[in-house]
Amino acid sequence: MGRVVTAEERQRLFEDIREFLAAEFEVDPAEITEETDVVNDLGGDSVVFLEMVEELREKYGIQVEVRTIGQFMLRRAITNIGQAVDALCEVIEKGEELIAQEEAQAT
């Protein structure tokens, strides 16, 4: 089992995601909220999610593979920033347990 993500860490994760997406799409970070839809509002795609996850994996020391995190996010039909933040918090909290769950669902 991983660890519990605090409200402050969740907020920091949101801010990191917002900064990444603002740079990626050349928009003002203030325009990006938890309700912002990456595909419909920003014109992004799943590749952007994977690039973002890779960058955050390094910053937050997440040991779960990007592919596993991507499958996890696809199964939850993540579309907006708030959902992505919650999913990544769950990845941080579950860690290795998440890998086992995703591998079991893949078979």
Short mmCIF file of C-alpha atoms in Angstrom, two decimals:
data_model
loop_
_atom_site.label_atom_id
_atom_site.label_comp_id
_atom_site.label_asym_id
_atom_site.label_seq_id
_atom_site.Cartn_x
_atom_site.Cartn_y
_atom_site.Cartn_z
CA MET A 1 0.00 0.00 0.00
CA GLY A 2 1.22 3.52 -0.80
CA ARG A 3 0.44 6.49 1.37
CA VAL A 4 -2.39 8.92 1.91
CA VAL A 5 -2.24 12.07 -0.21
CA THR A 6 -2.98 15.18 1.85
CA ALA A 7 -5.21 18.03 0.67
CA GLU A 8 -2.08 20.19 0.28
CA GLU A 9 -0.39 17.54 -1.89
CA ARG A 10 -3.53 17.19 -4.00
CA GLN A 11 -3.58 20.96 -4.53
CA ARG A 12 0.12 20.93 -5.47
CA LEU A 13 -0.55 18.11 -7.94
CA PHE A 14 -3.40 20.12 -9.49
CA GLU A 15 -1.11 23.15 -9.80
CA ASP A 16 1.61 21.04 -11.44
CA ILE A 17 -0.91 19.62 -13.92
CA ARG A 18 -2.26 23.10 -14.62
CA GLU A 19 1.25 24.46 -15.25
CA PHE A 20 2.10 21.52 -17.53
CA LEU A 21 -1.07 21.96 -19.59
CA ALA A 22 -0.75 25.76 -19.72
CA ALA A 23 2.74 25.39 -21.18
CA GLU A 24 1.69 22.57 -23.51
CA PHE A 25 -1.28 24.47 -24.95
CA GLU A 26 0.08 28.01 -24.50
CA VAL A 27 -2.83 29.22 -22.39
CA ASP A 28 -3.01 31.22 -19.18
CA PRO A 29 -2.89 28.82 -16.20
CA ALA A 30 -5.77 30.79 -14.65
CA GLU A 31 -7.99 29.54 -17.50
CA ILE A 32 -7.46 25.92 -16.43
CA THR A 33 -9.72 24.69 -13.63
CA GLU A 34 -10.58 21.25 -12.28
CA GLU A 35 -13.54 21.21 -14.67
CA THR A 36 -11.40 21.92 -17.74
CA ASP A 37 -11.79 19.11 -20.30
CA VAL A 38 -8.40 18.29 -21.81
CA VAL A 39 -9.83 17.14 -25.15
CA ASN A 40 -12.80 19.47 -25.69
CA ASP A 41 -11.52 22.62 -23.98
CA LEU A 42 -7.80 22.40 -24.74
CA GLY A 43 -7.72 20.24 -27.87
CA GLY A 44 -5.53 17.60 -26.23
CA ASP A 45 -5.49 13.83 -26.57
CA SER A 46 -4.34 10.73 -24.73
CA VAL A 47 -0.71 11.43 -25.68
CA VAL A 48 -0.83 14.65 -23.65
CA PHE A 49 -2.10 12.68 -20.64
CA LEU A 50 0.78 10.20 -21.01
CA GLU A 51 3.40 12.95 -21.33
CA MET A 52 1.95 14.65 -18.27
CA VAL A 53 1.96 11.38 -16.31
CA GLU A 54 5.59 10.71 -17.25
CA GLU A 55 6.66 14.12 -16.00
CA LEU A 56 4.67 13.76 -12.78
CA ARG A 57 5.96 10.23 -12.17
CA GLU A 58 9.48 11.60 -11.93
CA LYS A 59 8.53 14.60 -9.79
CA TYR A 60 6.43 12.59 -7.31
CA GLY A 61 8.56 9.43 -7.30
CA ILE A 62 5.72 7.27 -8.61
CA GLN A 63 6.98 3.74 -9.26
CA VAL A 64 3.99 2.58 -11.32
CA GLU A 65 4.67 2.28 -15.08
CA VAL A 66 3.17 4.93 -17.37
CA ARG A 67 1.38 2.19 -19.33
CA THR A 68 -0.33 0.92 -16.17
CA ILE A 69 -1.33 4.44 -15.15
CA GLY A 70 -2.65 5.06 -18.68
CA GLN A 71 -4.79 1.90 -18.54
CA PHE A 72 -6.02 2.91 -15.09
CA MET A 73 -7.04 6.35 -16.38
CA LEU A 74 -8.70 4.91 -19.51
CA ARG A 75 -10.81 2.53 -17.42
CA ARG A 76 -12.08 5.52 -15.46
CA ALA A 77 -12.80 7.58 -18.59
CA ILE A 78 -10.80 10.55 -17.30
CA THR A 79 -11.68 13.70 -19.24
CA ASN A 80 -11.22 16.69 -16.95
CA ILE A 81 -8.38 17.94 -14.79
CA GLY A 82 -10.08 17.19 -11.46
CA GLN A 83 -10.59 13.55 -12.48
CA ALA A 84 -6.94 13.32 -13.53
CA VAL A 85 -5.81 14.74 -10.19
CA ASP A 86 -7.99 12.26 -8.28
CA ALA A 87 -6.73 9.35 -10.41
CA LEU A 88 -3.10 10.31 -9.84
CA CYS A 89 -3.73 10.66 -6.10
CA GLU A 90 -5.11 7.12 -6.17
CA VAL A 91 -2.01 5.94 -8.06
CA ILE A 92 0.22 7.54 -5.43
CA GLU A 93 -1.84 6.01 -2.62
CA LYS A 94 -2.12 2.50 -4.05
CA GLY A 95 1.28 2.10 -5.70
CA GLU A 96 2.07 -1.58 -6.23
CA GLU A 97 -1.50 -2.58 -5.33
CA LEU A 98 -2.66 -0.64 -8.40
CA ILE A 99 -0.33 -2.64 -10.64
CA ALA A 100 -1.82 -5.90 -9.36
CA GLN A 101 -5.39 -4.62 -9.90
CA GLU A 102 -4.70 -3.46 -13.46
CA GLU A 103 -2.89 -6.69 -14.38
CA ALA A 104 -5.81 -8.73 -13.02
CA GLN A 105 -8.30 -6.69 -15.07
CA ALA A 106 -6.15 -7.01 -18.21
CA THR A 107 -6.33 -10.80 -18.16
#
